[in-house]
PDB file of C-alpha atoms and ligand atoms in Angstrom:
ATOM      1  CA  UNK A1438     167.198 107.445 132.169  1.00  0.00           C
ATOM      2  CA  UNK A1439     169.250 106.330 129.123  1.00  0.00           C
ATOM      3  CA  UNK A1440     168.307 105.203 125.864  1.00  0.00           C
ATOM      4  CA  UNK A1441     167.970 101.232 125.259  1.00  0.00           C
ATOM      5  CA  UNK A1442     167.960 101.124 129.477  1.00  0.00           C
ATOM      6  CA  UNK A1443     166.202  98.755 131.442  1.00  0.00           C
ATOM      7  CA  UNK A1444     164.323 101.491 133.213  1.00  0.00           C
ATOM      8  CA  UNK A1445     163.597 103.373 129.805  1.00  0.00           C
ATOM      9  CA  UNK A1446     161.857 100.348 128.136  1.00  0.00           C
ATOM     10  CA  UNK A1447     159.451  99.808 131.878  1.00  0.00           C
ATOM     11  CA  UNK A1448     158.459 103.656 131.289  1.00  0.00           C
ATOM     12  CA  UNK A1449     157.436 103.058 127.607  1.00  0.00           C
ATOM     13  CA  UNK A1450     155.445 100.296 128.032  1.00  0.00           C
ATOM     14  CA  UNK A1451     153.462 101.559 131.193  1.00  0.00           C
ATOM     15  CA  UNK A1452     152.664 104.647 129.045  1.00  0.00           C
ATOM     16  CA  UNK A1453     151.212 102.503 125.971  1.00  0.00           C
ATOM     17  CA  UNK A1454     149.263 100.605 128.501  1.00  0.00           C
ATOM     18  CA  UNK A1455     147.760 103.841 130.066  1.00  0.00           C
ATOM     19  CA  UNK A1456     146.586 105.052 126.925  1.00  0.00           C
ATOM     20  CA  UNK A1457     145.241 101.867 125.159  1.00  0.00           C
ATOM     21  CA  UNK A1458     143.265 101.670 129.048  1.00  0.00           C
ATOM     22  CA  UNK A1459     142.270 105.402 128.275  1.00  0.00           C
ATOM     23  CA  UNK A1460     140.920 104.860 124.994  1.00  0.00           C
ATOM     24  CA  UNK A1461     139.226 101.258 125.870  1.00  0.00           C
ATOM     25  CA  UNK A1462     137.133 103.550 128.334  1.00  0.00           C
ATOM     26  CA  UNK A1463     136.183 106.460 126.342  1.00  0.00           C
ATOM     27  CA  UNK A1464     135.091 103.848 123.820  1.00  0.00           C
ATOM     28  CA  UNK A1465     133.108 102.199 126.143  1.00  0.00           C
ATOM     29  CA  UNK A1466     131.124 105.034 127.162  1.00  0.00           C
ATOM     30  CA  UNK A1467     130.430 106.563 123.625  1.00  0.00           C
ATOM     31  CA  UNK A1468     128.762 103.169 122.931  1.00  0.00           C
ATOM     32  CA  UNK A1469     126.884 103.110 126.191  1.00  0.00           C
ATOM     33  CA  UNK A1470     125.785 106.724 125.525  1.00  0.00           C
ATOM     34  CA  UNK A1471     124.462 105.652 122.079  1.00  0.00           C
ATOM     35  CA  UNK A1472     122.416 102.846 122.988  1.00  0.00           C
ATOM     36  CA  UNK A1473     120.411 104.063 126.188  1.00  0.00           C
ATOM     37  CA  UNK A1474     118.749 106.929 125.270  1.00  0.00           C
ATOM     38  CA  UNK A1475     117.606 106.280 121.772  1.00  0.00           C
ATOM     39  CA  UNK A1476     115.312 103.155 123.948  1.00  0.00           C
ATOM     40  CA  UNK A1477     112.204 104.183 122.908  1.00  0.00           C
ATOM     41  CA  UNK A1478     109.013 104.546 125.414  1.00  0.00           C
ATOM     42  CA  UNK A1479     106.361 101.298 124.711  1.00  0.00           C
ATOM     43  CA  UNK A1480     103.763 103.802 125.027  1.00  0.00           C
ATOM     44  CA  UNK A1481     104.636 106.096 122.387  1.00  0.00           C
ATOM     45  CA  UNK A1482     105.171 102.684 120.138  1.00  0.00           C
ATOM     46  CA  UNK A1483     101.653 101.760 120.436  1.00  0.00           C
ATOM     47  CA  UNK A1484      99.691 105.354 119.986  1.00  0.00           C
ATOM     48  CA  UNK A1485      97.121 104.817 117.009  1.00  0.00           C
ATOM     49  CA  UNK A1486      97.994 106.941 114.208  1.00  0.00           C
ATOM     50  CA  UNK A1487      94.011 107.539 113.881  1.00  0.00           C
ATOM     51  CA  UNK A1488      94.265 108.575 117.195  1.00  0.00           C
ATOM     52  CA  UNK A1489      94.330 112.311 115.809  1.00  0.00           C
ATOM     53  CA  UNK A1490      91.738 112.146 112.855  1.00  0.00           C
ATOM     54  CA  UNK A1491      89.372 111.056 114.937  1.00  0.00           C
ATOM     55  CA  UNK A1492      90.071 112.711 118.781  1.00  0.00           C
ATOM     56  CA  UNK A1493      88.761 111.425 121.966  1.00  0.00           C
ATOM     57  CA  UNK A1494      88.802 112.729 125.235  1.00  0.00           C
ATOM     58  CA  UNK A1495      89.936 109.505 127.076  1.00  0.00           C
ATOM     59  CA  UNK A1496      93.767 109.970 126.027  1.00  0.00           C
ATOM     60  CA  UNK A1497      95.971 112.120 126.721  1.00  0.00           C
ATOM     61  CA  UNK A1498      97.110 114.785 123.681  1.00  0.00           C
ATOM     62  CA  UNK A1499     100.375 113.887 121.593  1.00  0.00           C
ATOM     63  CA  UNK A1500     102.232 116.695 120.408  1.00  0.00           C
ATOM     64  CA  UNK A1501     101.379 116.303 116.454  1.00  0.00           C
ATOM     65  CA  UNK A1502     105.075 116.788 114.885  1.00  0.00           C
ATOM     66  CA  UNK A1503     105.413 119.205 112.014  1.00  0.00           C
ATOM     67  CA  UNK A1504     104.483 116.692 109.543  1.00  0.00           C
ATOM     68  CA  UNK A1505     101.008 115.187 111.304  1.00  0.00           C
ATOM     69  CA  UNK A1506     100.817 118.901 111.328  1.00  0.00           C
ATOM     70  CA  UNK A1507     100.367 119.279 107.691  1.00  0.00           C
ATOM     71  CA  UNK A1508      98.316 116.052 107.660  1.00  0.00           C
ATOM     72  CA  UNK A1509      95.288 117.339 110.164  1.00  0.00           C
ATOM     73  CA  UNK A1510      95.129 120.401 107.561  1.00  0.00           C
ATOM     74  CA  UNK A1511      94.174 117.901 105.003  1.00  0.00           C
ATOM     75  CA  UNK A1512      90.690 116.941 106.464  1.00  0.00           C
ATOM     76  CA  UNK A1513      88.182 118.803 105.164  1.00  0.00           C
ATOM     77  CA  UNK A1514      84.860 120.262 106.622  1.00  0.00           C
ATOM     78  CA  UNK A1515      82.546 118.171 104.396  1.00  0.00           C
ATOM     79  CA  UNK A1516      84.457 114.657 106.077  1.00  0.00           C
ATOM     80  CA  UNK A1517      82.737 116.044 109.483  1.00  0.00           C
ATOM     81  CA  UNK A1518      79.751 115.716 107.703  1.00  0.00           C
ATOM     82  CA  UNK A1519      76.860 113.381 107.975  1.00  0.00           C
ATOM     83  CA  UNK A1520      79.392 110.786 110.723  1.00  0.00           C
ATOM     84  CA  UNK A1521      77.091 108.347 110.851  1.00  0.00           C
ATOM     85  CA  UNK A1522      76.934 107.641 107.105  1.00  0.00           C
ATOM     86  CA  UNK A1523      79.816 105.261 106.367  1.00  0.00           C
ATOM     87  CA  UNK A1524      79.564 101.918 104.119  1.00  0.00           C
ATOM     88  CA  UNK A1525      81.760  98.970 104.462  1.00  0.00           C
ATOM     89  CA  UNK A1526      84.178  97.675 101.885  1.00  0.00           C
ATOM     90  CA  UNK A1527      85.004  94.115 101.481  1.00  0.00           C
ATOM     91  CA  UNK A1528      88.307  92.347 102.576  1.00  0.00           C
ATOM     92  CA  UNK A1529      88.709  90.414  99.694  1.00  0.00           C
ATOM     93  CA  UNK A1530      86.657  91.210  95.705  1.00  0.00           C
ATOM     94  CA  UNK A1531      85.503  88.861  93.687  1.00  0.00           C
ATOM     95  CA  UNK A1532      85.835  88.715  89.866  1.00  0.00           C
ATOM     96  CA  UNK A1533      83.581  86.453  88.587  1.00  0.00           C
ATOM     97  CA  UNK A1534      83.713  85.572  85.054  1.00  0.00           C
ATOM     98  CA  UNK A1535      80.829  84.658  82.839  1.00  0.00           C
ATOM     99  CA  UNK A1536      78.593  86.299  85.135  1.00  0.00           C
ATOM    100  CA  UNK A1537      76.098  89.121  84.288  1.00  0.00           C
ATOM    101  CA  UNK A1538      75.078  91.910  86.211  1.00  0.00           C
ATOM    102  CA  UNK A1539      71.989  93.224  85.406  1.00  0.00           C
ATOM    103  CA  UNK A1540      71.261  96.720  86.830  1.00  0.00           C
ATOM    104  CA  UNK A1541      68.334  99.270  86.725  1.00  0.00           C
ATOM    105  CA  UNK A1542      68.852 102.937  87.393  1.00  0.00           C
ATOM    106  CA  UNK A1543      66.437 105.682  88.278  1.00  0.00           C
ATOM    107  CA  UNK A1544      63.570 103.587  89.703  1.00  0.00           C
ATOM    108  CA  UNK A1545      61.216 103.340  91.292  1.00  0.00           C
ATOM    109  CA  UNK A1546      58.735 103.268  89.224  1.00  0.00           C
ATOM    110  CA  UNK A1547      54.800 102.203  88.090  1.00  0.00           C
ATOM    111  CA  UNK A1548      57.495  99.798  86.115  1.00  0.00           C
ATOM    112  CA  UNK A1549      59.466  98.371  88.231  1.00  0.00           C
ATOM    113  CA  UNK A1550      57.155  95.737  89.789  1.00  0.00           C
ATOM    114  CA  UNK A1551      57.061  94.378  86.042  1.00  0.00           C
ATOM    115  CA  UNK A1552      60.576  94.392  86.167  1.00  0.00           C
ATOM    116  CA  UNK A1553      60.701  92.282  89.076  1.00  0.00           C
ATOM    117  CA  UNK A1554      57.783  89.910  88.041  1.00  0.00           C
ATOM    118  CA  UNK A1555      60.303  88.998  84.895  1.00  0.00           C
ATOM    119  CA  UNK A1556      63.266  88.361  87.086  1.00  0.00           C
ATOM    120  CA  UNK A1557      61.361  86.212  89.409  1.00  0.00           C
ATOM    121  CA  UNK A1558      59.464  84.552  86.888  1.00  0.00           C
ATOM    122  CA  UNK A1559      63.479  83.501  85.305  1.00  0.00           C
ATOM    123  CA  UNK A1560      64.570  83.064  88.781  1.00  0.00           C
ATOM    124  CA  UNK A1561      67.499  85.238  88.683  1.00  0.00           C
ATOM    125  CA  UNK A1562      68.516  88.914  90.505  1.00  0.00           C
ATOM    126  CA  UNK A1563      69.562  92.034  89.742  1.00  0.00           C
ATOM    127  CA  UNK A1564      70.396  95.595  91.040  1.00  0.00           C
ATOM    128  CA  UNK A1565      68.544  98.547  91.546  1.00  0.00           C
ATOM    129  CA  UNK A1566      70.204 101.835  91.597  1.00  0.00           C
ATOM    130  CA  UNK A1567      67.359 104.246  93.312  1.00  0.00           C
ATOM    131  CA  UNK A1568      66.378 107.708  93.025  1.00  0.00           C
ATOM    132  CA  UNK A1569      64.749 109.969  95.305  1.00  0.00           C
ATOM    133  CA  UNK A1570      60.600 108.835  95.691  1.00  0.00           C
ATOM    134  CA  UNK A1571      59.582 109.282  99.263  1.00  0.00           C
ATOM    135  CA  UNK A1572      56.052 108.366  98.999  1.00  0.00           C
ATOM    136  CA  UNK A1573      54.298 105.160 100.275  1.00  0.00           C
ATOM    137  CA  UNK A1574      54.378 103.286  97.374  1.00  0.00           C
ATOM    138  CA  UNK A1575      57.520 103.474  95.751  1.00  0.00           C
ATOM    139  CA  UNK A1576      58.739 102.556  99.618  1.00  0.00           C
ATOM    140  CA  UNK A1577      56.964  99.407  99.100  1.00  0.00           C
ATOM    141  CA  UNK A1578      58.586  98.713  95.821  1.00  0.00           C
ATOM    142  CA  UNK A1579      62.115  99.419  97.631  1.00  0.00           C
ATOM    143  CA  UNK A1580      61.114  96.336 100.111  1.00  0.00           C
ATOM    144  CA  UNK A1581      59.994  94.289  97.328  1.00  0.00           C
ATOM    145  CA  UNK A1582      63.514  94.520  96.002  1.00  0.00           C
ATOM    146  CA  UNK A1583      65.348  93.992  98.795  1.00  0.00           C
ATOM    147  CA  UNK A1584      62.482  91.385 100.035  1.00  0.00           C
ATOM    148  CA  UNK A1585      62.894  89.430  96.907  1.00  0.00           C
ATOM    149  CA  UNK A1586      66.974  89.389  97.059  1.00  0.00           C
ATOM    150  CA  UNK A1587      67.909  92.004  94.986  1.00  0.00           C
ATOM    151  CA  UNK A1588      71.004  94.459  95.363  1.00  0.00           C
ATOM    152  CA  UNK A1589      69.232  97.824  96.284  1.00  0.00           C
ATOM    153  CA  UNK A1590      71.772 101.001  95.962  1.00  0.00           C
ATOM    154  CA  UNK A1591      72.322 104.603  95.952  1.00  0.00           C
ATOM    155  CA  UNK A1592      71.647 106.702  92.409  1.00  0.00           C
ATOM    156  CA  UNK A1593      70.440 110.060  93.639  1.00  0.00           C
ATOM    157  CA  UNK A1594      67.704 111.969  95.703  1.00  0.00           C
ATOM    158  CA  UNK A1595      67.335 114.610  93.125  1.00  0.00           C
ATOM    159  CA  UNK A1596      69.271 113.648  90.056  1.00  0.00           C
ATOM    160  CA  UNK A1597      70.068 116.772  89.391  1.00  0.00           C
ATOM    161  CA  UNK A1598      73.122 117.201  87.857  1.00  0.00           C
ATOM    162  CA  UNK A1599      73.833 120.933  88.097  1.00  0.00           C
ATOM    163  CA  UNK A1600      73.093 120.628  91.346  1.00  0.00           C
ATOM    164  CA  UNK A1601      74.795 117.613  93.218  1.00  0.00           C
ATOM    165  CA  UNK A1602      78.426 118.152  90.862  1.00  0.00           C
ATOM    166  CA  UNK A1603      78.038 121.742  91.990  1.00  0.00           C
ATOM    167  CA  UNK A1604      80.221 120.699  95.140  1.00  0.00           C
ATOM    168  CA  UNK A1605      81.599 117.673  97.631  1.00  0.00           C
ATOM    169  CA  UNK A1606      79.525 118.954 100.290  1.00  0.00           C
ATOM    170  CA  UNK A1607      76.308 119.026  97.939  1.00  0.00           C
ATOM    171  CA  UNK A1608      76.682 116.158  96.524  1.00  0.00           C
ATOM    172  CA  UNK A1609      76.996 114.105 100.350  1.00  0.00           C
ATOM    173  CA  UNK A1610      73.814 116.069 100.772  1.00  0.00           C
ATOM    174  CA  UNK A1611      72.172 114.436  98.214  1.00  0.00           C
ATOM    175  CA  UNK A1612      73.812 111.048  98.971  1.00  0.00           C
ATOM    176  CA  UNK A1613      72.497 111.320 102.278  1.00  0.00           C
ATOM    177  CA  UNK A1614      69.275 111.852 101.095  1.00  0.00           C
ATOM    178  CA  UNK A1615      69.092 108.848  99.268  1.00  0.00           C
ATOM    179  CA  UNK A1616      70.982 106.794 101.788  1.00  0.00           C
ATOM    180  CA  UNK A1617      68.337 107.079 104.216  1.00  0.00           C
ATOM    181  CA  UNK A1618      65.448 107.290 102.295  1.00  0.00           C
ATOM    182  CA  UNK A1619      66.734 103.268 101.628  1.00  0.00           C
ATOM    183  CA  UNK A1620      67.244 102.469 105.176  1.00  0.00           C
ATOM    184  CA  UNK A1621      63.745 103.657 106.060  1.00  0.00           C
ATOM    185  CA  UNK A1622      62.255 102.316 103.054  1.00  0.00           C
ATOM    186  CA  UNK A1623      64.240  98.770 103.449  1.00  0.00           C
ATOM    187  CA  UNK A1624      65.979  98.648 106.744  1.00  0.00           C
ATOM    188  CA  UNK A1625      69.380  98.136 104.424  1.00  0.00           C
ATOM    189  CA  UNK A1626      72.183 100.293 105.207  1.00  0.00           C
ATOM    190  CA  UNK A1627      73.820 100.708 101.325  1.00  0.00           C
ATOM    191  CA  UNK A1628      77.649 100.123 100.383  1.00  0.00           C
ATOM    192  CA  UNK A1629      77.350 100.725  96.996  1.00  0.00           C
ATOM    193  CA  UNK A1630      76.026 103.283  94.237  1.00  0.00           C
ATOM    194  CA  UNK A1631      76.084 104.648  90.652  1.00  0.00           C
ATOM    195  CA  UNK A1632      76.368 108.175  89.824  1.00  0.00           C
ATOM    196  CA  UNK A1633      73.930 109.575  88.076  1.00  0.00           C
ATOM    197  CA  UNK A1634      75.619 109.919  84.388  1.00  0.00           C
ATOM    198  CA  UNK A1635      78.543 107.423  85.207  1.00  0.00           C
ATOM    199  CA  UNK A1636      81.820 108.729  87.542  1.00  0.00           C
ATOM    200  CA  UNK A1637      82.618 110.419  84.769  1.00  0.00           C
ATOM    201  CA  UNK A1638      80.707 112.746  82.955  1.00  0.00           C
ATOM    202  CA  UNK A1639      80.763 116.332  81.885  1.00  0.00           C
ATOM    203  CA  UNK A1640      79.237 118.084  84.922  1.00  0.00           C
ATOM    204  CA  UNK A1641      81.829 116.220  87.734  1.00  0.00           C
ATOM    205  CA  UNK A1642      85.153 116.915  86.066  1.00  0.00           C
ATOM    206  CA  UNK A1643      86.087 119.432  88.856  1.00  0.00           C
ATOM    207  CA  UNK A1644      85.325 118.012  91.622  1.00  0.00           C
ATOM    208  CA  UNK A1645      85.485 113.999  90.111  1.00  0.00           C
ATOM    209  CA  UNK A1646      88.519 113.176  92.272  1.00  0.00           C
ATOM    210  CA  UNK A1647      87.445 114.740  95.278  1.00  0.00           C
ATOM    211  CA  UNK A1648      84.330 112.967  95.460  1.00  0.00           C
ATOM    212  CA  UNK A1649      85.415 109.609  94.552  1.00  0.00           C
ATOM    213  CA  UNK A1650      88.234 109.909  97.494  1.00  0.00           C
ATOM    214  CA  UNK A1651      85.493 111.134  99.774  1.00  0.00           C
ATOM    215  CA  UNK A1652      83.066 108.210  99.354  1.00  0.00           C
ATOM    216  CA  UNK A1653      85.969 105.737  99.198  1.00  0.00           C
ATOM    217  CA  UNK A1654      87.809 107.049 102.509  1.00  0.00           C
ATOM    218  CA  UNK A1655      83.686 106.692 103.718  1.00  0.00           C
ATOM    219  CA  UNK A1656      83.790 102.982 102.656  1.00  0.00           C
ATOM    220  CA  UNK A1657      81.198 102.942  99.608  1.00  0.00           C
ATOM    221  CA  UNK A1658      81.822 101.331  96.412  1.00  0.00           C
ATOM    222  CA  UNK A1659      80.701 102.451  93.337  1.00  0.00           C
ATOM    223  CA  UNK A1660      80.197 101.112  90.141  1.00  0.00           C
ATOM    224  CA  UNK A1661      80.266 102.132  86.129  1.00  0.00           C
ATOM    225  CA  UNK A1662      79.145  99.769  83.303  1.00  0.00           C
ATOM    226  CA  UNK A1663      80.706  98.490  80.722  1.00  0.00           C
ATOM    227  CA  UNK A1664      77.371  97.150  78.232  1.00  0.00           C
ATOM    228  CA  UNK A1665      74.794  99.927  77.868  1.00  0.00           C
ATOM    229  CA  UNK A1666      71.262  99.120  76.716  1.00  0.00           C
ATOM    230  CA  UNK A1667      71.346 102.778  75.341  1.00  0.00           C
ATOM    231  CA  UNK A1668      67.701 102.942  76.431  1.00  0.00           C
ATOM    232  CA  UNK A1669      67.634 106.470  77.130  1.00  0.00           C
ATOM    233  CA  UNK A1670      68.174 107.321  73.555  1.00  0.00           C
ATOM    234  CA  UNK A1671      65.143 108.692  72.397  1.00  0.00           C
ATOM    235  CA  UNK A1672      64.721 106.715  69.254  1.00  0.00           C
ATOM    236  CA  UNK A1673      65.344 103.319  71.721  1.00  0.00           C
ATOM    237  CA  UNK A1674      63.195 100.163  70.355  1.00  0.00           C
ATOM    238  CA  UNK A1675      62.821  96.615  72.074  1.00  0.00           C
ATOM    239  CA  UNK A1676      65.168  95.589  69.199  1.00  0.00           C
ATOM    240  CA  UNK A1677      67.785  98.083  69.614  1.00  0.00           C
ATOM    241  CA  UNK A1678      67.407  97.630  73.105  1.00  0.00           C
ATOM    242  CA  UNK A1679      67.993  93.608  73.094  1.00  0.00           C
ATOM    243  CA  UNK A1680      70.799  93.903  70.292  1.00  0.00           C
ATOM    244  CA  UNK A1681      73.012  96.568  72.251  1.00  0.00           C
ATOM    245  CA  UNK A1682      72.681  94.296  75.849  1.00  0.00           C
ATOM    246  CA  UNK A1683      73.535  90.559  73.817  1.00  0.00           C
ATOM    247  CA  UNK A1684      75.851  92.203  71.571  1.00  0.00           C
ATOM    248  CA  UNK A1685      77.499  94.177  74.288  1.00  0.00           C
ATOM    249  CA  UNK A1686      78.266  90.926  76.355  1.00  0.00           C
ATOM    250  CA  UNK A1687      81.601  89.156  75.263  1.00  0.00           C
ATOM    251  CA  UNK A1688      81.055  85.376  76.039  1.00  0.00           C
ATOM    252  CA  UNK A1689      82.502  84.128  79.294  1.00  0.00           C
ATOM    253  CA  UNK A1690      83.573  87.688  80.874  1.00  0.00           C
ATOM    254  CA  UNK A1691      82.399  89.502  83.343  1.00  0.00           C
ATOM    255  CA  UNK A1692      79.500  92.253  82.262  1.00  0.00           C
ATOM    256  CA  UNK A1693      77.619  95.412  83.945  1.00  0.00           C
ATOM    257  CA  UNK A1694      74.973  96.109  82.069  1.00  0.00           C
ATOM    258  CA  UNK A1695      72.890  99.649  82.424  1.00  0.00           C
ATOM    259  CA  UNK A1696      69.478  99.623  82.010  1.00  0.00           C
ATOM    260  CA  UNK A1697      66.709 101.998  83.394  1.00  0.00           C
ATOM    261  CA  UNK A1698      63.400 101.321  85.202  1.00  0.00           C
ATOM    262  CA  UNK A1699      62.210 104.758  85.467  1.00  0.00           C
ATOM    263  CA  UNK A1700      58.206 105.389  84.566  1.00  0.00           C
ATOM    264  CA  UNK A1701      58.825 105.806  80.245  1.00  0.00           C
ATOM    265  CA  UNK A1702      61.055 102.672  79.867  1.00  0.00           C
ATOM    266  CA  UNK A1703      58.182 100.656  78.591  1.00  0.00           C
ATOM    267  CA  UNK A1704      60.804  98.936  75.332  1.00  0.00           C
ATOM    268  CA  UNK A1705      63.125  97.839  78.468  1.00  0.00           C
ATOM    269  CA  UNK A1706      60.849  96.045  80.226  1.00  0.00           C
ATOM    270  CA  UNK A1707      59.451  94.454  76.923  1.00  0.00           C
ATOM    271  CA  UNK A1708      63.010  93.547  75.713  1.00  0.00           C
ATOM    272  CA  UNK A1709      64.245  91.998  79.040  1.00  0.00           C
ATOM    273  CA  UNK A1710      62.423  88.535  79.317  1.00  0.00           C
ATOM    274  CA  UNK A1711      63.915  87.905  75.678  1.00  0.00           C
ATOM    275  CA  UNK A1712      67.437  89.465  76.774  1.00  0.00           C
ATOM    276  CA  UNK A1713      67.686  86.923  79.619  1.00  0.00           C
ATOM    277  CA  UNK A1714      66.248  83.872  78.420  1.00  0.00           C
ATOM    278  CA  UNK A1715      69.353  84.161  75.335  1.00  0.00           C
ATOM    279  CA  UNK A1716      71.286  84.758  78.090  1.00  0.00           C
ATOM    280  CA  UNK A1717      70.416  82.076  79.797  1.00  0.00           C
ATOM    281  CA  UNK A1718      71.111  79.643  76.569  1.00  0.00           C
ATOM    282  CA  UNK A1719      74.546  80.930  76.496  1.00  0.00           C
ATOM    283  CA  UNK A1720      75.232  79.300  79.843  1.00  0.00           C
ATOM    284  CA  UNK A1721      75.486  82.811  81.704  1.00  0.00           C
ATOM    285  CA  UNK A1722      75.456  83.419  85.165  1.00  0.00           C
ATOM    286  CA  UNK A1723      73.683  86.051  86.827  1.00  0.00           C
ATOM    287  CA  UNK A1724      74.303  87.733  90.072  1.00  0.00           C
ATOM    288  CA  UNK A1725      73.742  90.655  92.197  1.00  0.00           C
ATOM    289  CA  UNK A1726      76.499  93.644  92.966  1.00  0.00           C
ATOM    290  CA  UNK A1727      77.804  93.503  96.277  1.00  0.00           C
ATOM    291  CA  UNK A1728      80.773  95.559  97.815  1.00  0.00           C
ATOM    292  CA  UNK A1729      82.279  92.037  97.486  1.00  0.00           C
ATOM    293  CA  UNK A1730      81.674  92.177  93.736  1.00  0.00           C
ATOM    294  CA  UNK A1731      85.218  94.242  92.310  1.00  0.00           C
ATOM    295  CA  UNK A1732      83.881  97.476  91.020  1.00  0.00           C
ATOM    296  CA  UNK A1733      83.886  98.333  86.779  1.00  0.00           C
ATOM    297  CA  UNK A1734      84.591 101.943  86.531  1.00  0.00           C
ATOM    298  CA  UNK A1735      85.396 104.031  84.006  1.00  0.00           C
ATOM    299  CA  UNK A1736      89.128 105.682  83.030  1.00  0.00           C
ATOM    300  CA  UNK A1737      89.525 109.176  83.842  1.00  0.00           C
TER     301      UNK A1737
HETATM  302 ZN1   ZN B 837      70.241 107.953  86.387  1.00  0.00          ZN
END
């Protein structure tokens, strides 16, 4: 075979075909290769990723990869506590401007049925954060709140500081307490609370975040203030009482204001039928806390 032949030229272009048919092929299969086996199964698409948090003996076990690994180490003993005790949240919260939210902690009390006789006489509501009074009377006051359309919610069983900041798992104790001391009492199952001395205070700041992620992975809301009636203050008088609340409130915004109705608050109950009838000339709405009401909390 010569160079420039007849013959020569057939050979060369048989060979290019040969090898651009070689290539075409191997091609074909790398692509092939690539595409079938990366198809994933439908079943693994549609496991639950909950399906390990909470385990249950009707599916079969996935193989938790190195990193859901790491993630079941995160739950902690005190979230196995007390599985029965979850609140709801809200889809959607509301932010209601020019309303008022008038609140009572530490109650009940010999005082809170005067409380409630003012509300109801002024036709409005208001919410009671509870504390810890099993016996048959203060029950009955717990009914009469939630009877007469008030927000009822957690406070504390034992308001004991030392005690329920001392840990997560003593302060759900405490919580629990509470929480069904309310359902007996009322037949309400509450979403929301206060903590005693606001979410932040000087006894919590250890364990703050861990509780706050705790009762918001268990579906409570919680809720600060942000107009104090400083009643508390030993020195508190109907006047300084009244002037803290109406001078607290800025016109046409939203307002959570902390008062108490625990057995001594005698100037609070005197102050309140004057606090809400001003209120009332101002044009201001009043309304209960709901988990559909968006929480006021304070800054860490
Ligand atoms: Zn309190």
């Amino acid at each position: 075979m010569c160079w420039g032949s007849v013959r020569f030229f057939k050979h060369l272009i048989y060979s290019i075909l040969l090898v651009f048919g070689l290539t075409i092929s191997v091609l074909a299969y790398n692509i092939i290769c690539l595409i079938i086996p990366d198809r994933p199964e439908s079943s693994t698409i549609n496991q639950p990723a909950e399906a390990k948090i909470v385990p249950t003996t009707t599916t079969q076990p996935i193989q938790p990869t190195e990193k859901e690994e790491k993630e079941s180490d995160i739950l902690k003993p005190y979230q196995l506590l007390y599985p029965a005790m979850y609140g709801s949240k809200a889809d959607n919260l509301i932010e209601q401007e020019n309303t008022v939210y008038l609140t009572f902690d530490d109650g009940p009390s010999n005082l809170t049925p005067k409380v409630l006789e003012i509300l109801k006489k002024n036709d409005i509501k208001a919410t009671f954060f509870v504390v810890g009074k099993p016996d048959s009377e203060s029950r009955k006051i717990m009914k009469r709140i939630v009877d007469e359309g008030h927000a009822i919610g957690v406070h504390s069983y034992s308001h004991d500081y030392r005690r329920i900041y001392q840990s997560v798992d003593a302060y759900l104790d405490d919580f629990y307490k509470m929480y069904n001391l309310i359902y007996e009492a009322t037949g309400v199952e509450p979403s929301i609370f206060r903590f005693p001395g606001g979410s932040v205070n000087s006894y919590n700041k250890d364990i703050y975040n861990e509780i706050v992620e705790e009762m918001n992975r268990r579906g409570f809301t919680y809720y600060d203030w942000n107009v104090s009636s400083s009643d508390t203050k030993t020195n508190a008088s109907v006047k300084s009482i009244r002037n803290n609340v109406l001078n607290g409130i800025a016109q046409g915004k939203r307002s959570i204001v902390l008062m108490h109705d625990s057995s001594a608050k005698n100037n609070t109950v005197a102050a309140l039928d004057v606090i809400i009838r001003e209120l009332k000339s101002r044009g201001t709405n009043f309304d209960i806390l709901t988990n559909e009401v968006k929480p006021i909390v304070f800054k860490y």
